[in-house]
Each structure stands twice: as C-alpha cells, then as structure tokens.
Short mmCIF file of C-alpha atoms in Angstrom, two decimals:
data_model
loop_
_atom_site.label_atom_id
_atom_site.label_comp_id
_atom_site.label_asym_id
_atom_site.label_seq_id
_atom_site.Cartn_x
_atom_site.Cartn_y
_atom_site.Cartn_z
CA MET P 1 75.73 248.41 52.94
CA LYS P 2 76.43 250.54 55.98
CA ASN P 3 75.98 254.28 55.85
CA PRO P 4 79.57 255.70 55.72
CA ILE P 5 78.58 258.87 57.57
CA GLN P 6 76.97 256.92 60.40
CA THR P 7 79.94 254.55 60.56
CA MET P 8 82.31 257.48 60.89
CA ARG P 9 80.04 259.06 63.51
CA ASN P 10 80.17 255.86 65.60
CA LEU P 11 83.95 255.70 65.34
CA LEU P 12 84.43 259.28 66.43
CA LEU P 13 81.76 259.48 69.11
CA PRO P 14 84.04 258.58 72.06
CA ALA P 15 86.40 261.49 71.31
CA PHE P 16 83.59 264.01 71.10
CA VAL P 17 81.81 262.59 74.15
CA ALA P 18 85.01 263.21 76.10
CA LEU P 19 84.77 266.89 75.19
CA GLY P 20 81.09 266.93 76.07
CA ILE P 21 81.72 265.39 79.50
CA SER P 22 84.32 268.02 80.24
CA PHE P 23 81.69 270.69 79.68
CA ALA P 24 79.28 269.17 82.16
CA THR P 25 80.76 269.84 85.61
CA PRO P 26 79.81 271.46 87.85
CA LEU P 27 76.21 271.78 86.73
CA HIS P 28 75.51 274.98 88.62
CA ALA P 29 78.32 277.16 87.34
CA THR P 30 80.32 275.98 84.34
CA HIS P 31 79.29 277.78 81.18
CA ILE P 32 81.37 280.86 80.34
CA ILE P 33 83.76 280.19 77.46
CA GLY P 34 84.40 283.74 76.26
CA GLY P 35 83.31 287.33 76.05
CA GLU P 36 84.13 290.97 75.35
CA LEU P 37 83.00 294.49 76.28
CA SER P 38 82.76 297.40 73.85
CA TYR P 39 81.23 300.87 73.74
CA GLN P 40 79.51 303.11 71.21
CA TYR P 41 79.18 306.89 71.54
CA LEU P 42 75.59 308.02 70.88
CA GLY P 43 75.92 311.76 71.45
CA ASN P 44 75.16 314.08 74.38
CA ASP P 45 77.70 312.28 76.66
CA THR P 46 75.76 309.03 76.25
CA PHE P 47 77.47 305.69 75.64
CA LEU P 48 75.97 302.33 74.71
CA ILE P 49 77.88 299.66 76.65
CA LYS P 50 77.72 296.23 75.03
CA LEU P 51 78.66 292.85 76.47
CA ASP P 52 78.96 289.80 74.22
CA LEU P 53 79.09 286.49 76.07
CA TYR P 54 79.78 283.00 74.76
CA ARG P 55 78.52 280.03 76.76
CA ASP P 56 78.67 276.26 76.57
CA CYS P 57 75.06 275.32 75.76
CA ASN P 58 75.34 271.57 76.21
CA PRO P 59 72.69 270.09 78.56
CA GLY P 60 73.45 270.53 82.26
CA ASN P 61 75.29 273.84 82.05
CA ALA P 62 74.11 277.09 83.58
CA ALA P 63 71.61 279.12 81.59
CA LEU P 64 72.13 282.68 80.44
CA ASP P 65 71.68 285.35 83.10
CA PRO P 66 68.62 287.60 82.68
CA LEU P 67 70.83 290.60 83.59
CA SER P 68 74.59 291.12 83.55
CA TYR P 69 75.80 293.21 86.47
CA ILE P 70 78.54 295.75 85.85
CA THR P 71 80.21 298.57 87.74
CA ILE P 72 81.43 301.85 86.24
CA PHE P 73 84.42 303.25 88.15
CA ASN P 74 86.00 306.67 87.92
CA ASP P 75 89.78 307.11 87.90
CA ASN P 76 89.83 306.94 91.71
CA GLY P 77 88.24 303.49 91.71
CA VAL P 78 84.92 304.80 93.02
CA PRO P 79 81.61 303.75 91.41
CA TYR P 80 80.09 306.45 89.22
CA PRO P 81 77.86 308.35 91.69
CA SER P 82 74.92 309.38 89.50
CA ILE P 83 73.96 305.82 88.49
CA SER P 84 72.03 303.89 91.13
CA LEU P 85 73.21 300.39 91.99
CA ALA P 86 69.81 299.10 90.88
CA ASN P 87 70.52 300.36 87.35
CA MET P 88 74.13 299.14 87.23
CA ASN P 89 73.43 296.30 84.85
CA LEU P 90 73.19 295.43 81.19
CA GLN P 91 69.93 294.09 79.82
CA PHE P 92 69.63 290.91 77.81
CA MET P 93 68.89 291.70 74.15
CA TYR P 94 69.08 288.45 72.20
CA SER P 95 70.96 285.17 71.84
CA ASP P 96 71.94 283.00 68.89
CA SER P 97 73.92 279.85 68.19
CA VAL P 98 77.51 280.19 67.04
CA PRO P 99 77.91 278.20 63.82
CA ASN P 100 80.49 275.44 63.81
CA ASN P 101 83.48 276.88 61.98
CA ILE P 102 84.37 273.58 60.25
CA ALA P 103 80.83 272.94 59.03
CA GLY P 104 81.62 274.44 55.62
CA ASP P 105 84.41 271.95 54.91
CA PRO P 106 82.87 269.02 52.97
CA CYS P 107 85.84 266.81 53.83
CA LEU P 108 85.55 267.05 57.62
CA PHE P 109 83.23 265.28 60.04
CA VAL P 110 81.41 267.89 62.13
CA PRO P 111 81.00 267.02 65.84
CA ASP P 112 77.38 267.45 66.83
CA ASN P 113 77.83 267.79 70.59
CA VAL P 114 79.96 270.94 70.66
CA CYS P 115 77.46 273.69 71.38
CA VAL P 116 78.26 277.40 71.75
CA GLN P 117 75.69 280.14 72.31
CA HIS P 118 76.24 283.87 71.94
CA ALA P 119 74.30 286.47 73.92
CA ARG P 120 74.25 290.26 73.69
CA TYR P 121 73.63 292.50 76.73
CA GLN P 122 73.62 296.28 76.55
CA ARG P 123 72.49 299.53 78.17
CA LYS P 124 72.86 303.28 77.65
CA PHE P 125 74.73 305.36 80.24
CA LYS P 126 75.25 309.10 80.43
CA LEU P 127 78.83 309.70 81.61
CA THR P 128 79.92 313.24 82.42
CA GLY P 129 82.69 314.80 84.45
CA ALA P 130 86.46 314.87 84.43
CA GLY P 131 88.67 311.81 84.02
CA GLY P 132 87.99 308.45 82.47
CA PHE P 133 85.72 305.55 83.30
CA THR P 134 86.35 301.81 83.71
CA ILE P 135 83.46 299.44 82.96
CA THR P 136 83.81 295.99 84.54
CA TYR P 137 81.87 292.72 84.30
CA GLN P 138 82.84 289.58 86.24
CA ARG P 139 81.51 286.01 86.10
CA CYS P 140 82.33 282.42 86.95
CA CYS P 141 83.09 279.77 85.75
CA ARG P 142 85.36 278.36 83.08
CA ASN P 143 85.42 274.67 82.16
CA SER P 144 87.33 272.56 84.66
CA THR P 145 89.32 270.68 82.01
CA ILE P 146 91.02 273.70 80.40
CA ALA P 147 94.64 272.62 80.07
CA ASN P 148 96.68 275.81 79.75
CA ILE P 149 95.74 277.67 82.99
CA TYR P 150 95.85 276.67 86.64
CA ASN P 151 92.61 275.99 88.51
CA PRO P 152 90.29 276.98 85.64
CA LEU P 153 87.09 276.15 87.54
CA GLU P 154 87.88 278.82 90.15
CA SER P 155 89.38 281.28 87.69
CA GLY P 156 86.24 282.91 86.32
CA ALA P 157 86.52 285.86 83.95
CA THR P 158 86.73 289.64 84.10
CA TYR P 159 85.87 291.68 81.02
CA TRP P 160 86.65 295.36 81.28
CA LEU P 161 87.29 298.44 79.18
CA TYR P 162 88.45 301.97 79.80
CA ILE P 163 86.89 305.10 78.27
CA SER P 164 89.76 307.55 78.50
CA PRO P 165 89.45 311.35 78.77
CA LEU P 166 90.88 311.58 75.24
CA ALA P 167 88.30 309.13 73.89
CA LYS P 168 85.53 311.10 75.60
CA SER P 169 86.76 314.40 74.18
CA LEU P 170 86.77 312.95 70.66
CA ASN P 171 83.33 311.31 71.04
CA ASN P 172 85.00 308.01 70.24
CA SER P 173 83.43 304.59 69.78
CA SER P 174 85.55 301.50 70.41
CA PRO P 175 86.36 298.87 67.77
CA GLN P 176 83.94 295.96 67.42
CA PHE P 177 85.01 292.38 66.79
CA GLY P 178 83.31 291.21 63.62
CA PHE P 179 83.79 287.44 63.73
CA TYR P 180 82.62 284.85 66.20
CA PRO P 181 85.42 282.96 67.93
CA PRO P 182 85.99 279.43 66.54
CA VAL P 183 83.83 276.63 67.93
CA PHE P 184 86.09 273.70 67.08
CA VAL P 185 89.72 273.25 66.04
CA CYS P 186 91.05 270.17 64.26
CA ILE P 187 94.23 268.71 65.68
CA ASN P 188 97.15 268.52 63.24
CA LYS P 189 95.31 270.67 60.70
CA PRO P 190 96.51 274.23 59.94
CA ILE P 191 94.10 276.91 61.13
CA GLU P 192 93.35 280.39 59.82
CA HIS P 193 90.88 282.24 62.02
CA PRO P 194 90.03 285.89 61.26
CA HIS P 195 89.78 288.01 64.38
CA ALA P 196 89.57 291.39 62.71
CA ALA P 197 87.63 294.22 64.29
CA THR P 198 85.93 297.16 62.58
CA ASP P 199 86.14 300.78 63.64
CA VAL P 200 83.59 303.42 62.61
CA ASN P 201 86.20 306.16 62.91
CA GLY P 202 88.70 304.52 60.58
CA ASP P 203 91.39 304.48 63.29
CA SER P 204 94.48 302.28 63.17
CA LEU P 205 94.01 298.89 64.85
CA VAL P 206 96.76 296.71 66.33
CA TYR P 207 96.19 293.10 67.44
CA LYS P 208 97.99 290.92 69.95
CA PHE P 209 97.47 288.04 72.36
CA TYR P 210 97.03 288.85 76.04
CA THR P 211 96.63 286.96 79.33
CA PRO P 212 92.92 286.88 80.30
CA TYR P 213 91.73 288.15 83.68
CA LEU P 214 90.37 286.31 86.69
CA GLY P 215 86.76 286.91 87.74
CA GLY P 216 84.07 285.24 89.85
CA SER P 217 84.43 282.00 91.81
CA GLU P 218 82.26 278.98 92.52
CA THR P 219 81.34 280.51 95.88
CA TYR P 220 80.56 283.93 94.37
CA PRO P 221 79.81 283.17 90.71
CA GLN P 222 78.29 286.54 89.78
CA PRO P 223 79.81 289.51 91.61
CA VAL P 224 77.42 292.45 91.92
CA PRO P 225 77.85 296.24 92.09
CA GLY P 226 78.62 297.74 95.45
CA ALA P 227 79.96 300.83 97.19
CA PRO P 228 83.26 301.00 99.10
CA PRO P 229 84.32 299.26 101.23
CA TYR P 230 83.91 296.26 98.93
CA ASP P 231 83.38 292.69 100.01
CA VAL P 232 84.27 289.50 98.15
CA ASN P 233 80.88 289.32 96.42
CA GLU P 234 81.14 292.79 94.86
CA ILE P 235 82.76 293.90 91.64
CA GLN P 236 86.13 295.33 92.54
CA PRO P 237 87.89 298.32 90.93
CA PRO P 238 91.03 297.75 88.83
CA PRO P 239 93.76 296.55 88.69
CA TYR P 240 92.72 292.94 88.02
CA ASP P 241 94.68 289.74 88.46
CA THR P 242 95.25 287.54 85.43
CA VAL P 243 94.94 283.79 85.00
CA VAL P 244 98.14 281.82 85.57
CA TRP P 245 99.51 279.84 82.65
CA VAL P 246 100.63 276.25 83.22
CA ASP P 247 104.16 277.20 82.17
CA PRO P 248 105.84 275.11 80.91
CA PRO P 249 104.56 274.23 78.39
CA TYR P 250 101.81 276.88 78.01
CA ASN P 251 102.29 280.66 77.83
CA LEU P 252 101.57 283.61 75.53
CA THR P 253 104.10 282.25 73.03
CA HIS P 254 102.71 278.70 73.16
CA LEU P 255 99.01 279.06 73.94
CA LEU P 256 98.22 275.58 72.62
CA GLY P 257 101.44 274.02 73.84
CA PRO P 258 104.67 273.18 72.03
CA GLY P 259 104.57 272.44 68.33
CA THR P 260 106.13 273.12 64.99
CA ASN P 261 103.85 276.09 64.22
CA PRO P 262 102.67 277.82 67.41
CA LEU P 263 99.61 280.03 67.44
CA ILE P 264 100.41 283.54 66.17
CA ILE P 265 98.33 286.61 65.38
CA ASN P 266 98.98 289.12 62.62
CA SER P 267 99.28 292.48 64.37
CA GLN P 268 97.80 294.37 61.41
CA THR P 269 94.96 292.07 60.30
CA GLY P 270 94.07 290.03 63.38
CA LEU P 271 94.40 286.75 61.46
CA ILE P 272 95.25 283.84 63.79
CA THR P 273 97.29 280.97 62.32
CA GLY P 274 98.94 277.88 63.72
CA LEU P 275 99.02 274.11 63.81
CA PRO P 276 97.47 272.67 67.02
CA GLN P 277 99.16 269.41 67.98
CA ILE P 278 97.64 268.70 71.40
CA GLN P 279 94.01 267.73 71.93
CA GLY P 280 92.08 269.52 74.65
CA GLN P 281 90.58 272.85 75.72
CA PHE P 282 92.62 276.05 75.87
CA VAL P 283 91.96 279.67 76.83
CA VAL P 284 93.09 282.31 74.32
CA GLY P 285 92.92 286.09 74.71
CA VAL P 286 92.99 288.58 71.82
CA LEU P 287 93.01 292.34 72.20
CA VAL P 288 92.78 295.16 69.68
CA GLN P 289 94.30 298.59 70.36
CA GLU P 290 92.79 301.62 68.66
CA TYR P 291 95.15 304.46 67.69
CA ARG P 292 94.48 307.89 66.18
CA ASN P 293 97.42 310.07 65.16
CA GLY P 294 99.69 307.82 67.21
CA GLN P 295 97.64 308.17 70.40
CA LEU P 296 95.98 305.18 72.08
CA LEU P 297 92.21 305.69 72.30
CA SER P 298 90.85 302.35 73.49
CA VAL P 299 91.52 298.65 74.03
CA VAL P 300 88.93 295.93 73.44
CA ARG P 301 89.68 292.45 74.79
CA ARG P 302 88.10 289.12 73.90
CA ASP P 303 88.94 285.82 75.52
CA PHE P 304 87.57 282.53 74.25
CA GLN P 305 88.11 278.79 74.43
CA TYR P 306 89.66 276.63 71.74
CA ASN P 307 88.26 273.09 71.63
CA VAL P 308 90.93 271.02 69.88
CA GLY P 309 89.94 267.51 68.85
CA GLU P 310 90.13 264.84 66.19
CA CYS P 311 88.52 265.63 62.83
CA ALA P 312 88.02 262.71 60.46
CA GLU P 313 88.20 263.32 56.74
CA LEU P 314 85.33 261.80 54.81
CA ASN P 315 86.28 260.23 51.50
CA VAL P 316 83.08 260.84 49.59
#
C-alpha cells in the first residue's frame, strides 16, 4: 500500500516547484521578501535602531549581508554630522527560520520548499540637536514573479522611520511588530493573520495597509551612506518613491486581486483577513501609527510577500 503522505507530496510537487523556481532568479540579487525598521529609546539621547529583514533562503539566492548600511538624515535631508560614514551601519545580531504558518493545521499538506529566514540587525546611536531624524535602509531585490507590482526585480525596497521632535522630547520608543509575516497562504481558504504590534508606553495603535517603497536596483543592489551631492549608489534623503501597483486589478483595496472577500486589516487590532482566490506572489505593506493624547508619535512600516498556492487537505 502506498504511503498517502508521499502520494500527496508527489501530486503537489509541481505546484510548489513553480514557486521555488520563481525564487531562484537572478542568483546574485533576489532574496528580500520583507522587512521593517524600529527604534528603542535607551536613555541619555541614545536610540537602538533595529532592522528586521526577511529573505528567501532557497538555494541559489543571495546570502544575508554581514552589515546593513543606513543613513540618518536631519530635517534638511543632510546626513547626521557627528556619525562617521564608516559607522553608519547596523550590525548583524542573529538569524532564525520563520516557521511555516500552516504547519500547525493537521489537515493541510505543508510545502517543504518554501523557505523564509529572518535576520536582526541593530546598533546604538546618540542623536542630539533640534529637529527630527529619518533613518533609511535600502536594498534590492524583490522576486521577479511578484504579480501585483510593476517591474518587481528592479523595484527593491526602502525601509525608513522618522523620530520626530515630539517623540524625542518624550523619550519615546516605537511600536514593535510581534508576529512574523505569513510564509504561505492557501488559495480559496479564509485567512486570519495577526499583525499586532506592542508598545512599551501603552500608546494607541492604528493599523492600515500602505504602498511599499522602492529601493535598490540590480545595478546598485545595496546603496551605501554618502554625503551630498548624492550619486545613484548612495542612500538618498526622503521623500521616497513607492512601488507601482498593476492596477487593474491590484491596488490597496485589492492587494491579492479581485475576489469575494478582499484582504482587509482591522485598524484597531491589526488582524488581516481575506479569501485569496489567485495563486502567485504578492507584496503587502502594513503600517502601525502610534498616538499619545491624539498626537502622532511614530509610524512603523513592514512590507512582506504573500506566497499563495494550492494546499491539499489530507484525509487521515
């Protein structure tokens, strides 16, 4: 008698291989599938800047960078003068594998070739003076087969946050996302993904979708810090361009395309629900706004990639 699990694995392998192949090109650049920046106030004008990156860890994709280069700009778009360019980076701290979010469902076949790795980079910075500060990280590249944005391979990603004068005066720390983004999404199966953040100050948090930002390119995959005037291989000051949705049918209202239950996010809890009805890879951006006494203190943004595919139910 044939093993029913192995039989199901053989039947479903072509669908999952298709996803795996899409992750594999080009070998030198494709790997970034999500990330976010956050900050923590440590006292004495010192902030811990944290970058969380999510990469496709299937064979053939680019490895994690040993350092992540950032630039800290003042409100005039000028790099913070007291930090040398040599120290304008975040140091690699650790990495771990993101667990498959459908692995706990005993009725679903878990694809074994969808691999996502999380890495944490961080560094302490002493930030003094008037005005606010923008922290920016840029990197290429997204997967070439992402369906809901134009030219995904050249789009790259920009993750940035702003420490406002009000946040500085209140010794504020930004919210922190507490859940990993989902690894795999089953087509035609309702989803409920928690994207709640925590806040040490107990401030009010508001969630919404946003359009992610463009970053590095294949030619310049990892922009580096620089002083004005900037060239194309240096991290630029804000404002930043956003990715362009393939609209129709994709936009902020229909991130996964048309369907009976489009993707929505609860503005108070961060819970994402919907019914994906198109197979493929899709970019999604979630932001959380932090308010205290009605005043906006900070915004933390996370973009990530939904991998939507067939999930077979095992009758065991």
